[in-house]
mmCIF file of C-alpha atoms in Angstrom:
data_model
loop_
_atom_site.group_PDB
_atom_site.id
_atom_site.type_symbol
_atom_site.label_atom_id
_atom_site.label_comp_id
_atom_site.label_asym_id
_atom_site.label_seq_id
_atom_site.Cartn_x
_atom_site.Cartn_y
_atom_site.Cartn_z
ATOM 1 C CA UNK Q 1 -15.726 -45.820 109.189
ATOM 2 C CA UNK Q 2 -13.773 -43.567 111.413
ATOM 3 C CA UNK Q 3 -10.683 -44.113 113.694
ATOM 4 C CA UNK Q 4 -7.574 -46.336 112.764
ATOM 5 C CA UNK Q 5 -7.579 -49.735 111.137
ATOM 6 C CA UNK Q 6 -7.585 -52.385 113.718
ATOM 7 C CA UNK Q 7 -4.455 -54.220 114.406
ATOM 8 C CA UNK Q 8 -6.348 -57.501 114.888
ATOM 9 C CA UNK Q 9 -6.564 -57.741 111.179
ATOM 10 C CA UNK Q 10 -2.840 -59.290 111.295
ATOM 11 C CA UNK Q 11 -4.308 -62.766 112.468
ATOM 12 C CA UNK Q 12 -6.079 -62.968 108.994
ATOM 13 C CA UNK Q 13 -3.415 -64.790 107.511
ATOM 14 C CA UNK Q 14 -5.332 -65.840 104.400
ATOM 15 C CA UNK Q 15 -6.736 -62.433 103.455
ATOM 16 C CA UNK Q 16 -6.348 -61.792 99.943
ATOM 17 C CA UNK Q 17 -8.221 -58.604 99.404
ATOM 18 C CA UNK Q 18 -8.816 -55.337 101.807
ATOM 19 C CA UNK Q 19 -10.703 -52.165 100.749
ATOM 20 C CA UNK Q 20 -11.285 -49.441 102.991
ATOM 21 C CA UNK Q 21 -11.751 -46.561 100.543
ATOM 22 C CA UNK Q 22 -13.638 -43.763 100.944
ATOM 23 C CA UNK Q 23 -13.853 -43.763 104.962
ATOM 24 C CA UNK Q 24 -12.585 -41.225 107.654
ATOM 25 C CA UNK Q 25 -9.769 -43.359 108.559
ATOM 26 C CA UNK Q 26 -6.647 -41.711 109.937
ATOM 27 C CA UNK Q 27 -3.402 -42.127 111.667
ATOM 28 C CA UNK Q 28 -0.256 -43.680 110.077
ATOM 29 C CA UNK Q 29 -0.578 -47.178 108.442
ATOM 30 C CA UNK Q 30 0.620 -49.790 110.822
ATOM 31 C CA UNK Q 31 3.508 -52.046 109.870
ATOM 32 C CA UNK Q 32 1.335 -55.079 110.762
ATOM 33 C CA UNK Q 33 -1.038 -54.110 108.063
ATOM 34 C CA UNK Q 34 1.329 -55.025 105.326
ATOM 35 C CA UNK Q 35 3.021 -57.799 107.091
ATOM 36 C CA UNK Q 36 0.013 -60.085 108.238
ATOM 37 C CA UNK Q 37 -0.611 -61.869 104.937
ATOM 38 C CA UNK Q 38 1.921 -62.858 102.121
ATOM 39 C CA UNK Q 39 -1.261 -63.765 100.179
ATOM 40 C CA UNK Q 40 -2.509 -60.007 100.000
ATOM 41 C CA UNK Q 41 -3.354 -59.452 96.448
ATOM 42 C CA UNK Q 42 -5.638 -56.229 96.584
ATOM 43 C CA UNK Q 43 -5.386 -53.425 98.531
ATOM 44 C CA UNK Q 44 -7.648 -50.151 98.688
ATOM 45 C CA UNK Q 45 -7.024 -47.296 101.120
ATOM 46 C CA UNK Q 46 -7.806 -44.258 98.927
ATOM 47 C CA UNK Q 47 -9.908 -41.319 99.772
ATOM 48 C CA UNK Q 48 -9.128 -41.526 103.657
ATOM 49 C CA UNK Q 49 -7.208 -39.134 105.909
ATOM 50 C CA UNK Q 50 -4.021 -41.257 106.578
ATOM 51 C CA UNK Q 51 -0.607 -39.542 107.325
ATOM 52 C CA UNK Q 52 2.908 -40.129 107.769
ATOM 53 C CA UNK Q 53 4.890 -42.378 105.843
ATOM 54 C CA UNK Q 54 4.472 -45.529 104.011
ATOM 55 C CA UNK Q 55 6.014 -48.290 105.776
ATOM 56 C CA UNK Q 56 9.119 -49.769 104.470
ATOM 57 C CA UNK Q 57 7.910 -53.119 104.605
ATOM 58 C CA UNK Q 58 5.394 -52.311 101.846
ATOM 59 C CA UNK Q 59 7.939 -53.825 99.498
ATOM 60 C CA UNK Q 60 7.243 -57.443 100.999
ATOM 61 C CA UNK Q 61 3.740 -57.427 99.155
ATOM 62 C CA UNK Q 62 5.432 -58.744 96.064
ATOM 63 C CA UNK Q 63 1.966 -60.232 94.697
ATOM 64 C CA UNK Q 64 0.251 -57.010 95.334
ATOM 65 C CA UNK Q 65 -1.699 -56.611 92.045
ATOM 66 C CA UNK Q 66 -3.749 -53.510 92.646
ATOM 67 C CA UNK Q 67 -2.844 -50.434 94.819
ATOM 68 C CA UNK Q 68 -4.816 -47.304 95.249
ATOM 69 C CA UNK Q 69 -3.630 -44.763 97.585
ATOM 70 C CA UNK Q 70 -5.316 -41.531 96.711
ATOM 71 C CA UNK Q 71 -6.352 -39.108 99.327
ATOM 72 C CA UNK Q 72 -3.253 -39.721 101.764
ATOM 73 C CA UNK Q 73 -2.374 -36.417 103.438
ATOM 74 C CA UNK Q 74 1.359 -37.194 103.485
ATOM 75 C CA UNK Q 75 3.556 -39.929 102.075
ATOM 76 C CA UNK Q 76 7.274 -40.469 101.138
ATOM 77 C CA UNK Q 77 8.542 -42.549 98.149
ATOM 78 C CA UNK Q 78 11.208 -44.596 99.285
ATOM 79 C CA UNK Q 79 9.121 -47.403 100.448
ATOM 80 C CA UNK Q 80 7.393 -47.691 97.050
ATOM 81 C CA UNK Q 81 10.514 -48.936 95.493
ATOM 82 C CA UNK Q 82 9.803 -52.816 94.434
ATOM 83 C CA UNK Q 83 6.252 -52.741 95.526
ATOM 84 C CA UNK Q 84 4.969 -53.741 92.300
ATOM 85 C CA UNK Q 85 8.055 -55.525 90.912
ATOM 86 C CA UNK Q 86 6.604 -58.976 90.554
ATOM 87 C CA UNK Q 87 3.186 -60.880 89.720
ATOM 88 C CA UNK Q 88 1.916 -64.207 91.008
ATOM 89 C CA UNK Q 89 -1.725 -64.168 90.257
ATOM 90 C CA UNK Q 90 -3.727 -66.117 92.634
ATOM 91 C CA UNK Q 91 -7.344 -65.084 91.753
ATOM 92 C CA UNK Q 92 -9.567 -64.483 88.607
ATOM 93 C CA UNK Q 93 -11.500 -61.506 89.182
ATOM 94 C CA UNK Q 94 -10.198 -58.249 89.511
ATOM 95 C CA UNK Q 95 -11.541 -54.697 89.464
ATOM 96 C CA UNK Q 96 -9.281 -51.900 88.446
ATOM 97 C CA UNK Q 97 -9.926 -48.361 87.609
ATOM 98 C CA UNK Q 98 -7.619 -46.816 85.045
ATOM 99 C CA UNK Q 99 -8.037 -43.899 82.946
ATOM 100 C CA UNK Q 100 -11.475 -42.955 84.909
ATOM 101 C CA UNK Q 101 -13.113 -46.272 83.762
ATOM 102 C CA UNK Q 102 -13.949 -49.091 86.302
ATOM 103 C CA UNK Q 103 -13.015 -52.208 84.308
ATOM 104 C CA UNK Q 104 -13.071 -55.903 85.337
ATOM 105 C CA UNK Q 105 -10.811 -58.555 84.207
ATOM 106 C CA UNK Q 106 -11.553 -62.364 84.539
ATOM 107 C CA UNK Q 107 -7.892 -63.522 83.733
ATOM 108 C CA UNK Q 108 -4.946 -63.051 85.589
ATOM 109 C CA UNK Q 109 -2.887 -62.239 82.554
ATOM 110 C CA UNK Q 110 -5.276 -59.196 81.878
ATOM 111 C CA UNK Q 111 -4.618 -57.578 85.166
ATOM 112 C CA UNK Q 112 -3.589 -53.667 84.500
ATOM 113 C CA UNK Q 113 -1.258 -52.206 87.007
ATOM 114 C CA UNK Q 114 -2.226 -48.622 88.265
ATOM 115 C CA UNK Q 115 -0.665 -46.171 90.925
ATOM 116 C CA UNK Q 116 -2.712 -43.648 92.259
ATOM 117 C CA UNK Q 117 -0.997 -41.078 94.583
ATOM 118 C CA UNK Q 118 -3.369 -38.098 93.650
ATOM 119 C CA UNK Q 119 -4.770 -35.461 95.945
ATOM 120 C CA UNK Q 120 -2.093 -35.630 98.633
ATOM 121 C CA UNK Q 121 0.403 -33.033 100.065
ATOM 122 C CA UNK Q 122 3.411 -34.654 98.630
ATOM 123 C CA UNK Q 123 6.338 -32.525 98.109
ATOM 124 C CA UNK Q 124 9.812 -32.952 96.345
ATOM 125 C CA UNK Q 125 10.793 -34.419 93.072
ATOM 126 C CA UNK Q 126 9.331 -37.384 91.264
ATOM 127 C CA UNK Q 127 11.880 -40.079 92.009
ATOM 128 C CA UNK Q 128 13.966 -41.780 89.386
ATOM 129 C CA UNK Q 129 13.418 -45.061 90.881
ATOM 130 C CA UNK Q 130 9.502 -44.832 90.179
ATOM 131 C CA UNK Q 131 10.465 -45.311 86.360
ATOM 132 C CA UNK Q 132 11.772 -48.662 87.267
ATOM 133 C CA UNK Q 133 8.125 -49.945 87.377
ATOM 134 C CA UNK Q 134 7.805 -50.932 84.003
ATOM 135 C CA UNK Q 135 4.778 -52.859 84.442
ATOM 136 C CA UNK Q 136 2.698 -49.757 85.269
ATOM 137 C CA UNK Q 137 -0.012 -49.045 83.063
ATOM 138 C CA UNK Q 138 -1.584 -45.995 84.991
ATOM 139 C CA UNK Q 139 0.232 -43.380 86.980
ATOM 140 C CA UNK Q 140 -1.529 -40.557 88.744
ATOM 141 C CA UNK Q 141 0.450 -38.123 90.856
ATOM 142 C CA UNK Q 142 -1.665 -35.204 90.265
ATOM 143 C CA UNK Q 143 -2.860 -32.508 92.480
ATOM 144 C CA UNK Q 144 0.128 -32.463 94.809
ATOM 145 C CA UNK Q 145 3.153 -29.965 95.503
ATOM 146 C CA UNK Q 146 5.690 -31.887 93.550
ATOM 147 C CA UNK Q 147 8.702 -29.896 92.195
ATOM 148 C CA UNK Q 148 11.679 -30.321 90.072
ATOM 149 C CA UNK Q 149 11.727 -32.251 86.453
ATOM 150 C CA UNK Q 150 9.984 -35.059 84.989
ATOM 151 C CA UNK Q 151 12.395 -37.986 85.222
ATOM 152 C CA UNK Q 152 14.630 -38.117 82.148
ATOM 153 C CA UNK Q 153 14.280 -41.928 81.709
ATOM 154 C CA UNK Q 154 10.198 -42.079 81.980
ATOM 155 C CA UNK Q 155 10.526 -43.427 78.460
ATOM 156 C CA UNK Q 156 11.218 -46.746 80.113
ATOM 157 C CA UNK Q 157 7.963 -47.180 81.436
ATOM 158 C CA UNK Q 158 6.842 -48.792 78.078
ATOM 159 C CA UNK Q 159 3.507 -50.001 79.188
ATOM 160 C CA UNK Q 160 2.031 -46.657 80.428
ATOM 161 C CA UNK Q 161 -1.453 -46.039 78.955
ATOM 162 C CA UNK Q 162 -2.354 -43.049 81.418
ATOM 163 C CA UNK Q 163 -0.033 -40.597 82.922
ATOM 164 C CA UNK Q 164 -1.385 -37.544 84.955
ATOM 165 C CA UNK Q 165 1.221 -34.970 86.558
ATOM 166 C CA UNK Q 166 -1.320 -32.050 86.627
ATOM 167 C CA UNK Q 167 -1.600 -29.442 89.290
ATOM 168 C CA UNK Q 168 1.804 -29.635 90.799
ATOM 169 C CA UNK Q 169 5.134 -27.425 90.674
ATOM 170 C CA UNK Q 170 7.081 -29.283 88.068
ATOM 171 C CA UNK Q 171 9.707 -27.546 85.830
ATOM 172 C CA UNK Q 172 11.923 -28.066 82.992
ATOM 173 C CA UNK Q 173 11.323 -29.460 79.404
ATOM 174 C CA UNK Q 174 9.143 -32.154 78.718
ATOM 175 C CA UNK Q 175 11.729 -35.131 78.120
ATOM 176 C CA UNK Q 176 12.126 -36.153 74.522
ATOM 177 C CA UNK Q 177 12.037 -40.161 75.520
ATOM 178 C CA UNK Q 178 8.144 -39.604 76.216
ATOM 179 C CA UNK Q 179 7.629 -40.255 72.754
ATOM 180 C CA UNK Q 180 8.631 -43.840 73.160
ATOM 181 C CA UNK Q 181 5.401 -44.463 75.268
ATOM 182 C CA UNK Q 182 3.330 -46.098 72.314
ATOM 183 C CA UNK Q 183 0.473 -46.726 74.457
ATOM 184 C CA UNK Q 184 -0.270 -43.707 76.027
ATOM 185 C CA UNK Q 185 -3.857 -42.704 75.296
ATOM 186 C CA UNK Q 186 -4.321 -40.316 78.091
ATOM 187 C CA UNK Q 187 -1.934 -37.668 79.210
ATOM 188 C CA UNK Q 188 -2.209 -34.350 81.474
ATOM 189 C CA UNK Q 189 0.696 -32.223 82.323
ATOM 190 C CA UNK Q 190 -1.417 -29.136 82.764
ATOM 191 C CA UNK Q 191 -0.993 -26.471 85.460
ATOM 192 C CA UNK Q 192 2.832 -26.854 86.131
ATOM 193 C CA UNK Q 193 5.789 -24.830 85.270
ATOM 194 C CA UNK Q 194 6.934 -26.581 82.287
ATOM 195 C CA UNK Q 195 8.868 -24.858 79.383
ATOM 196 C CA UNK Q 196 10.309 -25.312 75.982
ATOM 197 C CA UNK Q 197 8.916 -27.136 72.779
ATOM 198 C CA UNK Q 198 6.434 -29.944 73.369
ATOM 199 C CA UNK Q 199 8.101 -33.338 71.957
ATOM 200 C CA UNK Q 200 6.815 -34.405 68.534
ATOM 201 C CA UNK Q 201 6.432 -37.987 67.288
ATOM 202 C CA UNK Q 202 4.823 -41.469 67.686
ATOM 203 C CA UNK Q 203 1.995 -41.698 70.140
ATOM 204 C CA UNK Q 204 2.243 -38.050 71.295
ATOM 205 C CA UNK Q 205 1.128 -36.757 67.949
ATOM 206 C CA UNK Q 206 -2.625 -38.293 68.634
ATOM 207 C CA UNK Q 207 -2.825 -36.259 71.798
ATOM 208 C CA UNK Q 208 -3.772 -33.085 70.514
ATOM 209 C CA UNK Q 209 -5.887 -31.531 73.059
ATOM 210 C CA UNK Q 210 -4.479 -28.477 74.219
ATOM 211 C CA UNK Q 211 -6.032 -28.723 77.639
ATOM 212 C CA UNK Q 212 -3.575 -31.522 78.466
ATOM 213 C CA UNK Q 213 -0.829 -28.537 78.490
ATOM 214 C CA UNK Q 214 -2.585 -25.635 79.836
ATOM 215 C CA UNK Q 215 -1.379 -23.777 82.547
ATOM 216 C CA UNK Q 216 2.470 -23.883 81.349
ATOM 217 C CA UNK Q 217 2.955 -20.643 80.197
ATOM 218 C CA UNK Q 218 6.390 -21.050 78.565
ATOM 219 C CA UNK Q 219 5.251 -24.359 76.791
ATOM 220 C CA UNK Q 220 4.930 -23.938 72.997
ATOM 221 C CA UNK Q 221 4.401 -26.096 69.664
ATOM 222 C CA UNK Q 222 1.122 -28.160 68.900
ATOM 223 C CA UNK Q 223 -1.196 -28.663 69.983
ATOM 224 C CA UNK Q 224 -0.869 -25.334 71.754
ATOM 225 C CA UNK Q 225 -1.495 -22.069 69.596
ATOM 226 C CA UNK Q 226 2.081 -20.524 70.653
ATOM 227 C CA UNK Q 227 4.657 -20.963 67.948
ATOM 228 C CA UNK Q 228 7.977 -21.799 69.386
ATOM 229 C CA UNK Q 229 9.737 -19.304 67.147
ATOM 230 C CA UNK Q 230 8.174 -16.642 69.249
ATOM 231 C CA UNK Q 231 8.043 -18.278 72.551
ATOM 232 C CA UNK Q 232 11.180 -19.908 73.174
ATOM 233 C CA UNK Q 233 12.322 -21.301 76.432
ATOM 234 C CA UNK Q 234 14.361 -19.265 78.960
ATOM 235 C CA UNK Q 235 17.354 -21.428 78.145
ATOM 236 C CA UNK Q 236 16.909 -21.116 74.420
ATOM 237 C CA UNK Q 237 16.625 -17.407 74.949
ATOM 238 C CA UNK Q 238 19.767 -17.161 76.951
ATOM 239 C CA UNK Q 239 21.630 -19.012 73.936
ATOM 240 C CA UNK Q 240 20.394 -16.728 71.393
ATOM 241 C CA UNK Q 241 21.035 -13.736 73.119
ATOM 242 C CA UNK Q 242 24.860 -14.867 73.692
ATOM 243 C CA UNK Q 243 24.842 -15.736 69.898
ATOM 244 C CA UNK Q 244 23.770 -12.282 69.121
ATOM 245 C CA UNK Q 245 26.454 -10.779 71.072
ATOM 246 C CA UNK Q 246 29.062 -12.802 69.484
ATOM 247 C CA UNK Q 247 29.863 -10.431 66.349
ATOM 248 C CA UNK Q 248 29.829 -7.357 68.502
ATOM 249 C CA UNK Q 249 32.199 -8.850 70.979
ATOM 250 C CA UNK Q 250 34.518 -9.727 67.981
ATOM 251 C CA UNK Q 251 34.342 -6.240 66.728
ATOM 252 C CA UNK Q 252 35.306 -4.865 70.196
ATOM 253 C CA UNK Q 253 38.260 -6.732 70.476
ATOM 254 C CA UNK Q 254 39.419 -6.162 67.186
ATOM 255 C CA UNK Q 255 38.821 -2.206 67.958
ATOM 256 C CA UNK Q 256 41.034 -2.633 71.174
ATOM 257 C CA UNK Q 257 43.744 -4.589 69.166
ATOM 258 C CA UNK Q 258 43.860 -1.950 66.380
ATOM 259 C CA UNK Q 259 44.114 1.064 69.048
ATOM 260 C CA UNK Q 260 47.064 -0.932 70.800
ATOM 261 C CA UNK Q 261 48.858 -1.302 67.462
ATOM 262 C CA UNK Q 262 48.422 2.293 66.452
ATOM 263 C CA UNK Q 263 49.520 3.684 69.995
ATOM 264 C CA UNK Q 264 52.794 1.034 69.904
ATOM 265 C CA UNK Q 265 53.816 1.806 66.474
ATOM 266 C CA UNK Q 266 53.304 5.469 66.958
ATOM 267 C CA UNK Q 267 55.588 5.888 69.775
ATOM 268 C CA UNK Q 268 58.189 3.499 67.827
ATOM 269 C CA UNK Q 269 57.931 5.389 64.519
ATOM 270 C CA UNK Q 270 58.575 8.792 66.691
ATOM 271 C CA UNK Q 271 61.713 7.209 68.308
ATOM 272 C CA UNK Q 272 62.876 5.927 65.053
ATOM 273 C CA UNK Q 273 62.771 9.150 63.040
ATOM 274 C CA UNK Q 274 63.539 11.788 66.113
ATOM 275 C CA UNK Q 275 67.163 11.059 67.130
ATOM 276 C CA UNK Q 276 67.047 13.593 69.798
ATOM 277 C CA UNK Q 277 63.810 12.215 71.252
ATOM 278 C CA UNK Q 278 65.340 8.837 71.364
ATOM 279 C CA UNK Q 279 68.377 9.781 73.112
ATOM 280 C CA UNK Q 280 66.425 11.645 75.814
ATOM 281 C CA UNK Q 281 64.397 8.422 76.338
ATOM 282 C CA UNK Q 282 67.525 6.331 76.571
ATOM 283 C CA UNK Q 283 68.813 8.687 79.216
ATOM 284 C CA UNK Q 284 65.704 8.593 81.197
ATOM 285 C CA UNK Q 285 65.623 4.910 81.315
ATOM 286 C CA UNK Q 286 69.181 4.783 82.123
ATOM 287 C CA UNK Q 287 68.881 7.028 85.128
ATOM 288 C CA UNK Q 288 65.868 5.236 86.325
ATOM 289 C CA UNK Q 289 67.714 1.918 86.251
ATOM 290 C CA UNK Q 290 70.535 3.509 88.091
ATOM 291 C CA UNK Q 291 68.380 4.707 90.877
ATOM 292 C CA UNK Q 292 66.766 1.325 91.470
ATOM 293 C CA UNK Q 293 70.165 -0.466 91.286
ATOM 294 C CA UNK Q 294 71.431 2.199 94.103
ATOM 295 C CA UNK Q 295 68.199 1.557 96.056
ATOM 296 C CA UNK Q 296 68.507 -2.284 96.017
ATOM 297 C CA UNK Q 297 72.156 -2.017 96.989
ATOM 298 C CA UNK Q 298 71.529 0.332 100.040
ATOM 299 C CA UNK Q 299 68.687 -1.863 101.321
ATOM 300 C CA UNK Q 300 70.762 -5.128 101.088
ATOM 301 C CA UNK Q 301 73.556 -3.335 102.984
ATOM 302 C CA UNK Q 302 71.122 -2.376 105.755
ATOM 303 C CA UNK Q 303 69.913 -5.855 105.800
ATOM 304 C CA UNK Q 304 73.114 -7.194 106.163
ATOM 305 C CA UNK Q 305 74.327 -4.849 109.141
ATOM 306 C CA UNK Q 306 71.372 -5.808 110.707
ATOM 307 C CA UNK Q 307 72.146 -9.443 110.870
ATOM 308 C CA UNK Q 308 75.460 -8.602 112.106
ATOM 309 C CA UNK Q 309 74.473 -6.598 114.933
ATOM 310 C CA UNK Q 310 72.429 -9.714 116.001
#
């Protein structure tokens, strides 16, 4: 199929599922597509050539169980907020692809949530609001141009089983809270700009394939062969350099203080034991003070005469 999605679909008030994946559909997603049916439960538009923004009305699809959006050429995130916030299952058979496996579930309580925005040209950071979708079990944002840090509270997505942020431009350390993802069985953070030590503990211990972290030259720790003792992240390197410079700075200031004390007491000592020098110094000081006093008095007198003349 080519062209745009027909707007006449807005007349299908009882439509529960719509699948247009793997076609050559283009253009922006019309608002009517997400407004035509409050009963819409399944929506698959992946692997097309859509562009523009996701409609803000997307949040009206409160009953949406499945969402597959891979292959979009441009999107923004703000309209995703709340789109998977609740579930009111209305049908019995659901096909869901998660962790590369196409699964079918026959009871509504077994439905798995998956968000796939891979293979786009998305830019900017991963919105912190995305971590509020605590029902997500699969999140794929791979192969985009995302930058910034991994959200610090990604550990709130307790039900995640699959997480893929590979082939982006993410930086910073891997959040320690990721050890709280006890159901995580598939992880891919490869080919980014992450640094620091890979968190240790809980489910992350079982993910021992080095390829899930490859392409991050400043990452260290198991399962990578790099030892963190020799490959610290830039922040730690800076802190260590400052710590190493600490004793040197202390000695520097001590030398300055000793030099000042030596010079000061050297001059005072000479004046104490050399009466002639002491008298000469006092005479010079008195003469200097007298000259300054005379200069000030003359200046004040001139200013007074100038005011009187006015």
